[in-house]
Coordinates of C-alpha atoms in Angstrom, one line a residue:
X22 CA -52.1 -26.8 -66.8
X23 CA -55.2 -25.5 -69.5
X24 CA -55.0 -25.8 -72.5
X25 CA -55.7 -23.7 -75.0
X26 CA -56.4 -23.4 -78.9
X27 CA -58.4 -21.2 -79.6
X28 CA -56.8 -16.7 -79.8
X29 CA -60.4 -16.1 -78.1
X30 CA -60.3 -17.7 -75.5
X31 CA -56.7 -17.0 -74.6
X32 CA -57.8 -14.3 -74.2
X33 CA -59.8 -14.5 -71.3
X34 CA -57.6 -17.0 -70.1
X35 CA -55.0 -14.0 -69.7
X36 CA -56.7 -11.5 -69.5
X37 CA -55.5 -8.5 -66.5
X38 CA -52.3 -10.2 -66.5
X39 CA -49.7 -8.3 -66.7
X40 CA -46.1 -10.1 -66.1
X41 CA -47.2 -12.1 -69.1
X42 CA -43.9 -14.0 -69.9
X43 CA -44.4 -16.5 -73.1
X44 CA -42.3 -19.5 -74.3
X45 CA -42.9 -19.3 -78.0
X46 CA -42.2 -24.0 -79.2
X47 CA -42.6 -26.0 -82.3
X48 CA -43.2 -28.2 -80.0
X49 CA -41.1 -32.8 -79.4
X50 CA -39.7 -30.7 -76.4
X51 CA -36.6 -30.7 -75.2
X52 CA -33.6 -30.4 -72.4
X53 CA -33.1 -27.4 -74.0
X54 CA -36.6 -26.0 -73.9
X55 CA -37.5 -26.8 -71.0
X56 CA -34.3 -24.7 -70.5
X57 CA -36.4 -21.9 -70.8
X58 CA -39.0 -22.1 -69.2
X59 CA -37.4 -22.0 -66.0
X60 CA -36.0 -18.6 -66.6
X61 CA -39.6 -17.4 -68.3
X62 CA -39.7 -17.9 -63.8
X63 CA -37.2 -15.6 -63.5
X64 CA -38.9 -12.7 -65.2
X65 CA -42.4 -14.0 -65.1
X66 CA -45.8 -14.7 -64.1
X67 CA -47.6 -17.2 -65.4
X68 CA -46.1 -18.9 -68.0
X69 CA -47.3 -19.6 -71.6
X70 CA -45.2 -21.9 -73.9
X71 CA -47.0 -22.3 -77.6
X72 CA -46.5 -25.4 -79.3
X73 CA -47.8 -24.7 -83.7
X74 CA -44.9 -26.3 -86.3
X75 CA -45.6 -23.0 -88.3
X76 CA -46.1 -23.9 -92.0
X77 CA -44.8 -20.5 -93.1
X78 CA -41.3 -20.7 -92.4
X79 CA -40.6 -24.4 -94.3
X80 CA -39.4 -24.4 -98.0
X81 CA -41.1 -26.4 -100.4
X82 CA -38.7 -29.0 -100.5
X83 CA -37.9 -28.8 -96.0
X84 CA -39.7 -31.5 -93.3
X85 CA -42.8 -30.2 -92.6
X86 CA -44.9 -32.5 -92.8
X87 CA -42.2 -34.9 -91.7
X88 CA -41.1 -32.0 -88.6
X89 CA -41.8 -34.4 -85.0
X90 CA -44.7 -34.2 -83.3
X91 CA -44.8 -35.3 -79.2
X92 CA -48.0 -33.5 -78.0
X93 CA -48.6 -35.7 -74.7
X94 CA -45.5 -35.9 -74.2
X95 CA -44.6 -32.5 -74.8
X96 CA -47.6 -32.2 -72.2
X97 CA -46.4 -33.8 -69.5
X98 CA -42.7 -31.6 -69.6
X99 CA -44.7 -28.4 -69.7
X100 CA -46.6 -29.4 -66.4
X101 CA -44.2 -30.4 -64.4
X102 CA -42.4 -26.7 -65.1
X103 CA -45.1 -25.4 -64.4
X104 CA -46.4 -24.0 -67.5
X105 CA -50.3 -22.4 -66.6
X106 CA -51.4 -22.2 -70.2
X107 CA -49.8 -24.1 -73.2
X108 CA -51.3 -22.1 -75.9
X109 CA -51.5 -25.2 -79.1
X110 CA -53.7 -23.8 -82.0
X111 CA -54.3 -25.3 -84.8
X112 CA -54.2 -23.7 -88.9
X113 CA -57.6 -23.4 -88.4
X114 CA -57.2 -21.6 -85.0
X115 CA -53.8 -19.2 -86.0
X116 CA -55.0 -19.1 -89.9
X117 CA -58.2 -18.7 -90.4
X118 CA -57.8 -17.1 -93.7
X119 CA -54.7 -17.0 -94.8
X120 CA -52.0 -14.8 -94.2
X121 CA -52.3 -12.3 -96.6
X122 CA -50.0 -9.7 -94.6
X123 CA -46.3 -10.9 -93.5
X124 CA -43.4 -9.1 -91.8
X125 CA -40.4 -8.7 -94.2
X126 CA -36.7 -8.4 -92.7
X127 CA -34.6 -6.6 -93.5
X128 CA -32.7 -7.2 -96.9
X129 CA -29.0 -6.9 -94.9
X130 CA -30.2 -9.5 -92.0
X131 CA -33.6 -11.2 -93.4
X132 CA -31.5 -12.3 -96.4
X133 CA -27.8 -13.7 -95.0
X134 CA -26.7 -16.8 -94.2
X135 CA -29.3 -18.8 -92.4
X136 CA -31.1 -16.7 -95.1
X137 CA -29.6 -16.9 -98.1
X138 CA -29.3 -20.5 -97.7
X139 CA -33.6 -21.0 -96.3
X140 CA -35.5 -18.6 -98.9
X141 CA -38.7 -17.0 -97.0
X142 CA -37.6 -18.7 -94.1
X143 CA -37.5 -15.6 -91.8
X144 CA -40.5 -13.7 -93.6
X145 CA -42.4 -17.4 -92.3
X146 CA -40.7 -16.7 -88.2
X147 CA -41.6 -13.0 -87.8
X148 CA -44.6 -13.1 -89.5
X149 CA -45.8 -16.1 -85.8
X150 CA -43.7 -14.2 -83.7
X151 CA -45.8 -11.1 -84.6
X152 CA -48.5 -13.0 -84.0
X153 CA -48.4 -15.2 -81.4
X154 CA -47.3 -11.8 -79.5
X155 CA -49.6 -10.2 -80.6
X156 CA -52.8 -13.4 -79.8
X157 CA -50.3 -13.7 -75.9
X158 CA -49.0 -9.9 -75.6
X159 CA -46.2 -10.5 -72.3
X160 CA -44.1 -8.3 -70.6
X161 CA -41.2 -10.5 -71.4
X162 CA -40.7 -13.5 -74.1
X163 CA -37.2 -16.7 -74.2
X164 CA -35.8 -17.1 -76.8
X165 CA -32.7 -19.6 -76.8
X166 CA -29.2 -18.3 -78.8
X167 CA -28.8 -21.4 -81.1
X168 CA -31.5 -20.4 -83.0
X169 CA -28.9 -16.8 -83.2
X170 CA -29.9 -14.6 -86.7
X171 CA -34.0 -15.7 -85.4
X172 CA -33.0 -14.1 -81.9
X173 CA -31.5 -11.0 -83.7
X174 CA -34.9 -10.2 -85.8
X175 CA -36.9 -11.6 -83.5
X176 CA -35.8 -8.5 -81.1
X177 CA -35.4 -6.3 -83.7
X178 CA -38.5 -6.7 -84.6
X179 CA -40.0 -5.8 -81.3
X180 CA -37.6 -2.5 -81.4
X181 CA -39.0 -1.1 -84.5
X182 CA -42.5 -1.9 -84.6
X183 CA -42.4 -0.9 -80.3
X184 CA -43.8 -4.3 -79.2
X185 CA -44.2 -3.9 -75.3
X186 CA -42.3 -6.7 -74.5
X187 CA -38.9 -7.6 -73.5
X188 CA -37.3 -10.7 -75.5
X189 CA -34.4 -12.6 -73.1
X190 CA -32.2 -14.4 -74.8
X191 CA -31.3 -17.8 -72.8
X192 CA -27.9 -19.7 -73.9
X193 CA -27.6 -22.5 -75.6
X194 CA -28.4 -26.4 -74.0
X195 CA -25.5 -29.0 -75.3
X196 CA -24.8 -32.6 -74.2
X197 CA -21.9 -33.9 -72.6
X198 CA -20.2 -33.9 -76.3
X199 CA -21.0 -30.5 -77.0
X200 CA -24.0 -30.8 -79.1
X201 CA -26.3 -28.1 -78.9
X202 CA -29.6 -29.5 -78.3
X203 CA -32.0 -29.7 -81.2
X204 CA -35.6 -30.9 -82.1
X205 CA -33.9 -32.6 -85.2
X206 CA -31.2 -34.5 -83.9
X207 CA -34.3 -37.5 -83.8
X208 CA -33.1 -37.8 -87.2
X209 CA -29.6 -38.4 -87.1
X210 CA -28.4 -41.7 -87.1
X211 CA -26.2 -44.0 -84.7
X212 CA -22.8 -42.9 -86.5
X213 CA -24.0 -39.1 -87.4
X214 CA -25.1 -38.6 -84.2
X215 CA -21.6 -39.8 -83.0
X216 CA -19.8 -37.5 -85.9
X217 CA -22.3 -34.6 -84.7
X218 CA -20.5 -32.6 -81.9
X219 CA -17.3 -31.7 -84.7
X220 CA -19.2 -29.0 -85.4
X221 CA -19.0 -27.1 -82.6
X222 CA -15.8 -28.5 -82.5
X223 CA -15.2 -27.0 -85.7
X224 CA -16.9 -23.8 -83.8
X225 CA -14.4 -23.2 -80.8
X226 CA -11.0 -24.0 -82.6
X227 CA -11.9 -21.1 -84.8
X228 CA -12.3 -19.1 -81.6
X229 CA -9.0 -20.6 -80.2
X230 CA -7.8 -19.0 -83.3
X231 CA -10.1 -15.3 -83.9
X232 CA -8.9 -15.0 -79.4
X233 CA -5.3 -16.3 -80.0
X234 CA -4.5 -13.5 -83.2
X235 CA -5.6 -15.1 -85.8
X236 CA -7.3 -11.8 -87.7
X237 CA -6.9 -14.2 -90.9
X238 CA -11.4 -15.0 -91.3
X239 CA -11.9 -15.5 -94.2
X240 CA -8.9 -17.9 -94.6
X241 CA -10.2 -19.5 -90.4
X242 CA -13.7 -20.3 -92.3
X243 CA -12.8 -21.7 -95.5
X244 CA -10.4 -24.0 -93.7
X245 CA -12.6 -25.2 -91.3
X246 CA -15.1 -26.3 -93.6
X247 CA -12.7 -27.7 -95.4
X248 CA -12.0 -29.7 -92.1
X249 CA -16.7 -30.8 -91.9
X250 CA -16.3 -31.1 -95.9
X251 CA -13.0 -34.4 -95.1
X252 CA -15.6 -35.6 -92.3
X253 CA -17.9 -36.0 -94.5
X254 CA -19.9 -33.0 -93.2
X255 CA -22.3 -31.0 -96.5
X256 CA -21.5 -27.8 -95.1
X257 CA -23.2 -24.9 -95.9
X258 CA -21.0 -22.0 -94.1
X259 CA -19.3 -21.5 -91.2
X260 CA -18.3 -18.3 -90.6
X261 CA -17.6 -14.5 -88.4
X262 CA -19.4 -12.3 -88.3
X263 CA -19.9 -8.5 -85.9
X264 CA -22.3 -9.6 -82.5
X265 CA -23.6 -6.5 -83.2
X266 CA -25.4 -6.7 -86.8
X267 CA -23.9 -10.5 -87.7
X268 CA -22.5 -8.6 -90.7
X269 CA -18.9 -9.5 -91.4
X270 CA -16.8 -7.9 -88.9
X271 CA -14.3 -5.0 -90.5
X272 CA -10.4 -5.0 -90.0
X273 CA -11.3 -2.0 -87.8
X274 CA -13.5 -3.8 -85.9
X275 CA -10.9 -6.2 -85.6
X276 CA -8.1 -4.6 -84.6
X277 CA -10.5 -2.8 -81.5
X278 CA -12.0 -6.3 -80.6
X279 CA -15.5 -5.6 -81.7
X280 CA -17.9 -8.4 -79.8
X281 CA -18.5 -11.3 -82.9
X282 CA -19.7 -14.4 -83.1
X283 CA -19.3 -17.5 -85.0
X284 CA -22.2 -19.9 -86.3
X285 CA -22.7 -22.4 -88.3
X286 CA -25.1 -24.4 -90.6
X287 CA -24.5 -27.8 -92.2
X288 CA -25.5 -31.4 -93.7
X289 CA -25.0 -34.1 -92.1
X290 CA -26.8 -36.8 -93.9
X291 CA -29.8 -36.2 -94.7
X292 CA -30.2 -33.9 -91.5
X293 CA -29.7 -30.4 -91.2
X294 CA -27.4 -28.5 -88.3
X295 CA -26.9 -25.2 -87.0
X296 CA -25.5 -23.4 -84.7
X297 CA -23.3 -20.8 -83.7
X298 CA -20.8 -19.9 -80.5
X299 CA -19.6 -16.3 -79.4
X300 CA -16.5 -15.3 -79.7

């Protein structure tokens, strides 16, 4: 595996490649990330992964400085997965001058759910993804469904900018007890880790109610958040949305069995976890 930090060297290395498949990450790789590499292998060759902790998507009181960085261990994992190039730019490589040009997501998707609780987050995400796509120029890129709104944001951005990159969605990788794998799980204490699967359990309970014909979605959302709060969580949202655009479903949507997803974000101790479940 070749480890490359400069954009020019990356482009030289990939020149002439027409089936490049790309998996962007922020490192601290776990089995969920590695499952993306395996899915990527089915959709192209060579595989390019990136590791870059993107300052633009972190708020002023978020965990940029303490975000887990495990570069050498990540390299060993990627080598075992047959990754051809690891693009690992420094901030100076990717942002040689202040990134004054930014992508502005539409309000109806960028300012709801995660966008409401993390202002500017999706501007940072879409800006760095567009720049990484410009560097790698992949035919296919793979993103996980765990970050459901982010996946939709990147997919819509690629479509509206007519990017020559197909966005492939990978299913969420879970531990045996249902917890969605995340780099931030390492912040959890032993007791918090034992409690953490309750978030997914609430999503399952909400989904079961909807499938069973309970269509008072506001009551379902309120009850699920109350149950989490009673267990010591601080929920930001548990929300039933349309898969197509992440807007709340109307009565007509519910009557016509519009495909739905329940999305959630909540703090357990000092760790904020997100998850979702398609209904």
